[in-house]
N, CA and C of each residue as an Amber inpcrd file, in Angstrom:
protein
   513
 101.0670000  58.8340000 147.6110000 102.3310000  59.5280000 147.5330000
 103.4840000  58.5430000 147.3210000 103.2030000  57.0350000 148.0120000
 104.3410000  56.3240000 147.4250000 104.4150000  55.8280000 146.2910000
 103.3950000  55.5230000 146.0520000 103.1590000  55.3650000 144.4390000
 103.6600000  56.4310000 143.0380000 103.4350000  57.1900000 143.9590000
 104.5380000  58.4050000 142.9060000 105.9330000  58.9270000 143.5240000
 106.4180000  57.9500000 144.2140000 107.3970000  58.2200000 144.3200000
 108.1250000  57.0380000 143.8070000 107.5930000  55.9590000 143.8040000
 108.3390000  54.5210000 143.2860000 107.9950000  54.6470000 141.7660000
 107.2620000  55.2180000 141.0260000 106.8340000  55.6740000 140.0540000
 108.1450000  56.4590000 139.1330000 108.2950000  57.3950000 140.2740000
 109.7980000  58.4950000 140.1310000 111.0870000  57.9730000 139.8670000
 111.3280000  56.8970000 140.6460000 112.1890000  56.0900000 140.9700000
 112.4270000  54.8190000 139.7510000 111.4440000  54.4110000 138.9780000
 111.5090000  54.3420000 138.4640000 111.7780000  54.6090000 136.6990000
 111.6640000  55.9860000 136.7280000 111.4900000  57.0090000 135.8590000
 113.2920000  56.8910000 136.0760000 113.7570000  57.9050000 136.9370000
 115.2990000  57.5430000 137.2200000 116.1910000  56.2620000 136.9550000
 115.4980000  55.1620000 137.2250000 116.5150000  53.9870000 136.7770000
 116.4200000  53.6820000 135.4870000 115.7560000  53.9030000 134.8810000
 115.4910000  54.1210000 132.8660000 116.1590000  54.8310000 132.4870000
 115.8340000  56.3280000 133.2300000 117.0240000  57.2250000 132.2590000
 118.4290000  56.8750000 132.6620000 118.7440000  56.4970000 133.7010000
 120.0670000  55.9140000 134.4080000 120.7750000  55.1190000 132.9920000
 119.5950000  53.7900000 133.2030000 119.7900000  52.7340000 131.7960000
 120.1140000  53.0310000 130.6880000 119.3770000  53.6520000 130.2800000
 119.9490000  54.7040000 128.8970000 120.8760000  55.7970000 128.5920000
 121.6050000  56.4470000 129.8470000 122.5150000  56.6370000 129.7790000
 123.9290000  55.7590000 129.3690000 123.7910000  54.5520000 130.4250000
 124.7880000  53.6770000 130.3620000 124.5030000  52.9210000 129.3310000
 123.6040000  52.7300000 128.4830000 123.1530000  52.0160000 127.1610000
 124.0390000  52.8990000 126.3070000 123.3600000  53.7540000 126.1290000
 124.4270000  54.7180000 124.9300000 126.0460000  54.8820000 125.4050000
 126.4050000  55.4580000 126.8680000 127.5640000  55.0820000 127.0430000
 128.6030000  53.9640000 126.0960000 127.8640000  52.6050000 126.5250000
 128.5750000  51.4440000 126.0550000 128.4090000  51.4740000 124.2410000
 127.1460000  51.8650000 123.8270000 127.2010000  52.3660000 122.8800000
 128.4490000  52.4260000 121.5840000 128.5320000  53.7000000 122.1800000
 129.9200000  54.4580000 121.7820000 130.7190000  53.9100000 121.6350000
 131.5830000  53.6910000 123.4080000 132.4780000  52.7050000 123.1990000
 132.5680000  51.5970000 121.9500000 131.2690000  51.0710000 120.9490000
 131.5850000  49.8590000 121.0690000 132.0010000  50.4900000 119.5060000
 131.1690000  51.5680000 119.2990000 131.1170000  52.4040000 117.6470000
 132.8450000  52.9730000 117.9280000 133.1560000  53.3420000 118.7740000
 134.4410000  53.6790000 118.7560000 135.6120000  52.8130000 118.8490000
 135.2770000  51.2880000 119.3290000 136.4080000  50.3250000 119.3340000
 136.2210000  50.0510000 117.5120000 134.8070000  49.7540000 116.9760000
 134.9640000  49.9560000 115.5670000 136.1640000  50.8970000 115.1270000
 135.7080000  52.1780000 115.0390000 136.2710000  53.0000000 114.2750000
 138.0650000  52.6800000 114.8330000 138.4580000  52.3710000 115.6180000
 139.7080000  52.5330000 116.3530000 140.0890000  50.9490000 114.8950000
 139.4930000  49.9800000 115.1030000 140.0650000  49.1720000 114.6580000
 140.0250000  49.4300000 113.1530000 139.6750000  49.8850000 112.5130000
 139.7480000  50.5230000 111.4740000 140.6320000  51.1580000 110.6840000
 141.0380000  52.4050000 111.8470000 142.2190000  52.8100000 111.7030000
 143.3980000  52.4490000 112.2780000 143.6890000  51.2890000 112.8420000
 144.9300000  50.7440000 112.7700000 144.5860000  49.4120000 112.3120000
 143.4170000  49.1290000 111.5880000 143.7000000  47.5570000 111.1850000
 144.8670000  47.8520000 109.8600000 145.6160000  46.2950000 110.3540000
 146.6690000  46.1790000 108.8800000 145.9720000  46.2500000 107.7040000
 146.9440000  46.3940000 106.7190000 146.3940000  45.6670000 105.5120000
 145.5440000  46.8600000 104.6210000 144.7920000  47.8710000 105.5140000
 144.6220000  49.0110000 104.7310000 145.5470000  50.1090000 104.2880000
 144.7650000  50.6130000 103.3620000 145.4710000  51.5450000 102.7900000
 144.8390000  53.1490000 103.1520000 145.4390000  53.3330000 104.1580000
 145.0240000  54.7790000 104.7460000 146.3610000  55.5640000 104.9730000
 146.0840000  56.4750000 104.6730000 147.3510000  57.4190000 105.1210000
 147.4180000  57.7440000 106.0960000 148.3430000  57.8850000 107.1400000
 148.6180000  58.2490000 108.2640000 147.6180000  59.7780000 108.7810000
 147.7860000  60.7870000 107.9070000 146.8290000  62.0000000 108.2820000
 145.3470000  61.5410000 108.1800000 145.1240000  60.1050000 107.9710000
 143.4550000  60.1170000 107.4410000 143.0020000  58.9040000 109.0390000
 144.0380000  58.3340000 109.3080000 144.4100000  57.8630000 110.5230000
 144.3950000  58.3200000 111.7460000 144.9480000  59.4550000 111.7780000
 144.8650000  60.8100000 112.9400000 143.8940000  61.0170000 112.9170000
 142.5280000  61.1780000 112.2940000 141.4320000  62.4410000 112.3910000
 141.0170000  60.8520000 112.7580000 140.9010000  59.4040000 112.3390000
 139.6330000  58.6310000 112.8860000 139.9020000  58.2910000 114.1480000
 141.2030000  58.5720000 114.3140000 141.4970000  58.4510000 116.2200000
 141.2240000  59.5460000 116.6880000 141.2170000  60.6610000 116.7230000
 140.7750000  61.9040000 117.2080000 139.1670000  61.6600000 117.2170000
 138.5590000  61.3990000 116.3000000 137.0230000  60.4630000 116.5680000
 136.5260000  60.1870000 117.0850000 137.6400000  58.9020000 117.5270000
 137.3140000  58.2020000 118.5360000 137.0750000  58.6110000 119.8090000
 138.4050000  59.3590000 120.1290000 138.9740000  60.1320000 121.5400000
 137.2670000  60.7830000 121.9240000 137.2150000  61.9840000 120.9170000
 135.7310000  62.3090000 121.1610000 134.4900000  61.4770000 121.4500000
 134.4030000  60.0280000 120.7970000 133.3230000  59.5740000 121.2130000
 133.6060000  58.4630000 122.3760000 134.8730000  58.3980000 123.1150000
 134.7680000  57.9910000 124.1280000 134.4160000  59.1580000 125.2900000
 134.8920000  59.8750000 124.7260000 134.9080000  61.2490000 125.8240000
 133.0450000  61.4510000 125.9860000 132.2890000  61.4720000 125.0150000
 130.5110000  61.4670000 125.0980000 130.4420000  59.9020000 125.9200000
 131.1200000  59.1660000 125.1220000 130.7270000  57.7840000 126.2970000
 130.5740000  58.2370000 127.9420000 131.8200000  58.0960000 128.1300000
 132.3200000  58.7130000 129.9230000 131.4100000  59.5880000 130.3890000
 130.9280000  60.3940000 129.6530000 130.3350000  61.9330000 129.5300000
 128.7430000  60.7280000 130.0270000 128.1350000  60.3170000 128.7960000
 127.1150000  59.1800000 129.6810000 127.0400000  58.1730000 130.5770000
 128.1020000  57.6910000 130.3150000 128.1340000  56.8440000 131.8160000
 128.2830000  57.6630000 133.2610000 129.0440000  58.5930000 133.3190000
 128.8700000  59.4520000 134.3470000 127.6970000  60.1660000 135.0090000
 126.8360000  60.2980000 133.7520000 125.3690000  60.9610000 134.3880000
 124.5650000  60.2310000 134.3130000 124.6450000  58.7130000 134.1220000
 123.6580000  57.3710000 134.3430000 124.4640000  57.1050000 135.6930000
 125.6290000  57.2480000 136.4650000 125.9550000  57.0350000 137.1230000
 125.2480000  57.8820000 138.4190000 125.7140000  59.2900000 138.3530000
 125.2640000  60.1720000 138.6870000 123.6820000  60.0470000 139.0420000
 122.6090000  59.5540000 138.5260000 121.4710000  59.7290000 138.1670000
 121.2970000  58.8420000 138.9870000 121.5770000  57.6280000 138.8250000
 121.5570000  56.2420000 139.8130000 121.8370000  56.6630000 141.1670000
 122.8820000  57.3780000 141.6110000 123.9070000  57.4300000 142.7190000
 122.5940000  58.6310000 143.6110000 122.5020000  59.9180000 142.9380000
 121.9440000  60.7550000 143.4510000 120.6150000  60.6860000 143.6600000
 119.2930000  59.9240000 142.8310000 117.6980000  60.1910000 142.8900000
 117.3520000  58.2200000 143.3130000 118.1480000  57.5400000 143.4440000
 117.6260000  56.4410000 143.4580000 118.7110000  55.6850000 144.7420000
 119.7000000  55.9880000 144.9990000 120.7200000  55.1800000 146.1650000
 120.5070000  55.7730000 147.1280000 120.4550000  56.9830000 147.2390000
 120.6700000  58.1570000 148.4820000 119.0860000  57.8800000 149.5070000
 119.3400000  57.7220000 150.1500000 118.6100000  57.3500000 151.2870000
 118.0760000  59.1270000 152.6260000 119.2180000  59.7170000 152.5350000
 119.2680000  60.7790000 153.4660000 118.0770000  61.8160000 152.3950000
 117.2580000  62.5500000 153.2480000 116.3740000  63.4200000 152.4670000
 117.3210000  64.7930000 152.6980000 117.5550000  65.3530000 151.8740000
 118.3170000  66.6260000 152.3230000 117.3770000  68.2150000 151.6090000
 117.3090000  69.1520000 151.8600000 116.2500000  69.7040000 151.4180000
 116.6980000  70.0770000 149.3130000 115.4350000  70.0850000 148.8390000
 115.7940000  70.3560000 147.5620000 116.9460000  71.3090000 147.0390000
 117.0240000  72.8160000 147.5710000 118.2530000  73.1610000 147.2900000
 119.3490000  72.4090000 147.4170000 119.7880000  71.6830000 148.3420000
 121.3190000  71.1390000 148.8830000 121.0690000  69.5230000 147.1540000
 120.1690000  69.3020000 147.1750000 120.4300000  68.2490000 146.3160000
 120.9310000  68.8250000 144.5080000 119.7780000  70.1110000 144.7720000
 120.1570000  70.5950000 143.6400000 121.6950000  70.9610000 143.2270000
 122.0940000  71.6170000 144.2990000 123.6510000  71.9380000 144.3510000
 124.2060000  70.4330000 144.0970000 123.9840000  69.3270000 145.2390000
 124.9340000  68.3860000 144.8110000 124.8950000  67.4980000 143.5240000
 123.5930000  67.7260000 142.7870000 122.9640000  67.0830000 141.4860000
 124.1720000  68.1170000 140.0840000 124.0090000  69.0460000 140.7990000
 124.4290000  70.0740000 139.7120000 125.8220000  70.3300000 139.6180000
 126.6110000  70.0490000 140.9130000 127.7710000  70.2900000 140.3670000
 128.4120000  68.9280000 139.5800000 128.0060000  67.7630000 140.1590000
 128.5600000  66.3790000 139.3710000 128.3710000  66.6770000 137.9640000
 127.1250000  67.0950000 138.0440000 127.1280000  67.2760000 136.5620000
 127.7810000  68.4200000 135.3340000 127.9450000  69.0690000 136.1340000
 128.6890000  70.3390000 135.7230000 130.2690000  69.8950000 135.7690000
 130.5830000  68.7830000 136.5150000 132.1740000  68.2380000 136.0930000
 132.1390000  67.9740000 134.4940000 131.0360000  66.6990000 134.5530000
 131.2990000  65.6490000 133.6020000 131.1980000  67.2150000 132.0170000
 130.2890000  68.0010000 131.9350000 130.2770000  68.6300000 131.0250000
 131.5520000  69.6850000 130.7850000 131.5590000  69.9940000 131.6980000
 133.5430000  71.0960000 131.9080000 134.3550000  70.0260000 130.9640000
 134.3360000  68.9680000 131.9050000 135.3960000  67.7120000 131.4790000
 135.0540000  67.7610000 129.9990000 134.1620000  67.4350000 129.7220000
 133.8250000  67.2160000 128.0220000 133.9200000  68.0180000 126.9960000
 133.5430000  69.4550000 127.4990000 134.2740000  70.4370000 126.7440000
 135.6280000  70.8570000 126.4610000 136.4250000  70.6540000 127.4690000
 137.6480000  70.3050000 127.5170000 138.4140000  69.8330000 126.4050000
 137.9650000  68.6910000 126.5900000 138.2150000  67.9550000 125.9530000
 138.3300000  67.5300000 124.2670000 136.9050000  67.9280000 124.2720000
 136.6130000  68.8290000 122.7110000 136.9930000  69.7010000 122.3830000
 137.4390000  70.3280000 122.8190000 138.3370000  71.7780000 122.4640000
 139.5550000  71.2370000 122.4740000 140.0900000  70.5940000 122.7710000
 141.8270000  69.7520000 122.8470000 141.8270000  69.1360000 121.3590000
 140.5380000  68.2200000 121.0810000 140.3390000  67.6870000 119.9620000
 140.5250000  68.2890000 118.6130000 139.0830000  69.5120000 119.0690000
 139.2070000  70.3860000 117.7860000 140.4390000  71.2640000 117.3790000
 141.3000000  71.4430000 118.2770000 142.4030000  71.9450000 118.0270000
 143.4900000  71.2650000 117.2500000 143.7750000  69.6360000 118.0500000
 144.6930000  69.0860000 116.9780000 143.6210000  68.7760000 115.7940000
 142.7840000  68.8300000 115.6500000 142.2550000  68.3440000 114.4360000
 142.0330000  69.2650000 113.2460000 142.2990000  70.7660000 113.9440000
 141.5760000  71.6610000 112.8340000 143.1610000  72.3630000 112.6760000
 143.9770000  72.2500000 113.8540000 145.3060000  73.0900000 113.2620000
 146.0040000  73.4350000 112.1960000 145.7640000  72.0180000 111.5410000
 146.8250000  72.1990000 109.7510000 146.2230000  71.7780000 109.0850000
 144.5320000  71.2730000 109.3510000 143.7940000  70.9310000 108.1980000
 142.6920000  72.2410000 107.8020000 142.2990000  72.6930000 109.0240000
 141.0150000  73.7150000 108.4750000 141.4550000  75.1590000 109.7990000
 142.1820000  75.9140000 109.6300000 142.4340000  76.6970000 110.8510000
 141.6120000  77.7610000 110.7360000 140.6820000  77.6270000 109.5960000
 139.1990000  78.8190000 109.6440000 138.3460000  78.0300000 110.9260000
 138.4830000  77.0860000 111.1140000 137.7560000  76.8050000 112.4240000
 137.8150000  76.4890000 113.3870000 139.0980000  77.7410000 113.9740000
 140.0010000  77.8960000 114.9260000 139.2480000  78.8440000 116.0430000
 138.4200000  79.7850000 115.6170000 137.8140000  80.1350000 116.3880000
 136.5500000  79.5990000 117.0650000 135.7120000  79.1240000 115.9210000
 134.5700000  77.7530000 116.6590000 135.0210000  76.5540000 117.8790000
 136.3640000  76.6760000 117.5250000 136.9300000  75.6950000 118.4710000
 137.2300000  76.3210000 119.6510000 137.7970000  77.4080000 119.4410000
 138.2390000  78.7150000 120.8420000 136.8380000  78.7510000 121.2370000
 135.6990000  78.5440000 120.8200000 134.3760000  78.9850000 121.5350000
 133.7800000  77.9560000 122.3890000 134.5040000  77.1030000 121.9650000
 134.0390000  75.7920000 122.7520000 134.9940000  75.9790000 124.3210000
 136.0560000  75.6820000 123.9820000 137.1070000  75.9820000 125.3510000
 136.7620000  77.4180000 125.9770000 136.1490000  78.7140000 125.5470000
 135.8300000  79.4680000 126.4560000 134.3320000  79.0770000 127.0790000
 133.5280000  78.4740000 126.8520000 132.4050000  78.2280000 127.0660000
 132.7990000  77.1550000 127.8970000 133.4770000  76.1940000 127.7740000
 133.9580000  75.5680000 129.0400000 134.4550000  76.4200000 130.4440000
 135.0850000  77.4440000 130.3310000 135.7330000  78.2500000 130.5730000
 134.8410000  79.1550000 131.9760000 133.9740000  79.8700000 131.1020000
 132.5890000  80.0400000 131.2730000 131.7280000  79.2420000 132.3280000
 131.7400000  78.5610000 132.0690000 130.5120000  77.2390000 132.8310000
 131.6660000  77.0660000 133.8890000 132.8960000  76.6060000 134.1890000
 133.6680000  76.7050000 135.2540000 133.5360000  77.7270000 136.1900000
 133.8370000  79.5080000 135.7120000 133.7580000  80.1190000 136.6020000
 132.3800000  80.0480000 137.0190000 131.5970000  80.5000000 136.5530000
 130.1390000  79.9870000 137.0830000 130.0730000  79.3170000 137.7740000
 130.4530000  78.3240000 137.5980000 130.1930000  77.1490000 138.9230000
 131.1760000  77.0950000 139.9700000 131.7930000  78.1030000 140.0940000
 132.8930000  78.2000000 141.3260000 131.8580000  79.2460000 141.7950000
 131.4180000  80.4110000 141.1550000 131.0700000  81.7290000 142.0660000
 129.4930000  81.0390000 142.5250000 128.4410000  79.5300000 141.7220000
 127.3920000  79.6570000 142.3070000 127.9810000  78.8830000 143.5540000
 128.7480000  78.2970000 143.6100000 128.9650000  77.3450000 144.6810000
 129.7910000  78.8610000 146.0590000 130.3870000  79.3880000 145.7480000
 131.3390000  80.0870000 146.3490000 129.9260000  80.8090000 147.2510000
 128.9230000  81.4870000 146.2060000 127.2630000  82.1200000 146.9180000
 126.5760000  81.3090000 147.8440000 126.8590000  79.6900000 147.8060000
 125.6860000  78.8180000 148.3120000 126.6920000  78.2090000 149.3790000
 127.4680000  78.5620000 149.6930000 128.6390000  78.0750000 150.9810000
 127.4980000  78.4020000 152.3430000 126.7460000  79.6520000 152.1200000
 125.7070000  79.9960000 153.6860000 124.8150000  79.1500000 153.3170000
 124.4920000  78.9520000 152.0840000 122.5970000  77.8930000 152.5210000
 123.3300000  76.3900000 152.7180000 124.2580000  76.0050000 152.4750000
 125.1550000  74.8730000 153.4570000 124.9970000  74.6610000 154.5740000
 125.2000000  75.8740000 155.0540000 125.5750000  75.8490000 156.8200000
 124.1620000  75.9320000 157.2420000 122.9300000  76.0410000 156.4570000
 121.4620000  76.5560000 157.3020000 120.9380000  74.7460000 157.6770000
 121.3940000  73.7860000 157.1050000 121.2440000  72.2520000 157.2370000
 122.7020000  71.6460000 157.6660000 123.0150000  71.7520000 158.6820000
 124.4590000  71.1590000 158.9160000 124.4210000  69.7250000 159.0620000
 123.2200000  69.1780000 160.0440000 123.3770000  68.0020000 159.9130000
 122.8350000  67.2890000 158.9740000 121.8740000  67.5450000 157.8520000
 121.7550000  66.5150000 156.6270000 123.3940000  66.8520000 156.1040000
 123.8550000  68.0860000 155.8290000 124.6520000  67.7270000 154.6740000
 125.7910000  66.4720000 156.0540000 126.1110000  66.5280000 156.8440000
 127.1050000  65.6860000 157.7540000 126.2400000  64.4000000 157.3300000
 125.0560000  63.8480000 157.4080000 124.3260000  62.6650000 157.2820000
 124.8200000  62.4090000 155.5150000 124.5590000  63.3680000 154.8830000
 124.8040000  63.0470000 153.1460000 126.3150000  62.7180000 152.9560000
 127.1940000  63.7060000 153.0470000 128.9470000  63.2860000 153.2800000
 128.8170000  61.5520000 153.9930000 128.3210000  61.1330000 155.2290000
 128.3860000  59.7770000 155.0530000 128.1140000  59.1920000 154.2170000
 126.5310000  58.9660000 154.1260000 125.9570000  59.1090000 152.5770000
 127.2900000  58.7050000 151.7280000 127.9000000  59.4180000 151.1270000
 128.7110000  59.5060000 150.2630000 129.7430000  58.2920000 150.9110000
 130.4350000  57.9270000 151.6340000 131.4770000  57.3440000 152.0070000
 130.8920000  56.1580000 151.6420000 129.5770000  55.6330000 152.0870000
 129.0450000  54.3830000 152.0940000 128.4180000  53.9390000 150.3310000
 128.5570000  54.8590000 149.3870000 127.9920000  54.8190000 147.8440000
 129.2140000  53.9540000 147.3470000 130.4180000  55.4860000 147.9720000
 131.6090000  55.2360000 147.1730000 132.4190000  54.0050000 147.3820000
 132.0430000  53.2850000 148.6650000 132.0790000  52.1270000 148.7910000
 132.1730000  51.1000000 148.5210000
């Protein structure tokens, strides 16, 4: 059984890795593209300038978006020490992650908006579908959390042991 659990554990710090691999990734495809569009000396027009920074914005925003759930991934199946029962992890696995994706949709929908406003506004509604689907996945995750407030209270002292937990990560 420990063998498949250090097994597991290992499985987790790979995908962790490869999160934060592609993370930095990005970043590095996006300090490209950034320098690009403000290196001197070219000849770009200012509107052709806007959309490769808007680009960018987006592929830092997937960066963050991976580093957060290599973070996440690290923090939650491989640091955490307290056993808390599978539901309570699931909840706390699921809502981190349910930030970083809210956050990212967000975000993309902010994007696609200045980007499609005065160039393509036929794809004004693909973009509205993104921000309600963010939208969406928010309330959801207020009413599953708002439902799972009693299976909280059925483990009081892991989740009090995990909240330390937490003080000593964030550390």
């Amino acid at each position: 059984m420990k063998a498949l659990h250090k097994l597991s554990t290992v499985g987790y710090v790979l995908a962790a890795l490869l999160f934060f691999t592609c993370g930095f990734a990005l970043i590095v495809l996006a300090g490209i593209e950034i320098w690009t569009a403000i290196g001197p000396g070219q000849e770009h027009a200012v509107k052709e300038r806007f959309q490769v920074i808007l680009e960018c914005v987006g592929l830092v925003t997937i960066a963050v978006a991976a580093l957060e759930l290599g973070q996440t991934v690290l923090e939650e199946e491989v640091q955490r020490t307290v056993h808390t029962s599978a539901p309570t992890r699931v909840r706390r696995f699921l809502s981190r992650f349910l930030i970083v994706v809210v956050v990212s949709l967000a975000v993309e929908c902010l994007i696609g908006v200045f980007q499609f406003l005065h160039t393509k506004p036929e794809l004004l509604p693909e973009v509205a579908s993104i921000g309600v689907a963010a939208g969406v996945l928010l309330a959801s995750w207020g009413i599953f959390i708002r439902l799972n407030v009693d299976a909280e209270k059925l483990e009081p002292e892991a989740m009090h042991e995990a909240q330390e937990e937490d003080k000593e990560v964030e550390t």
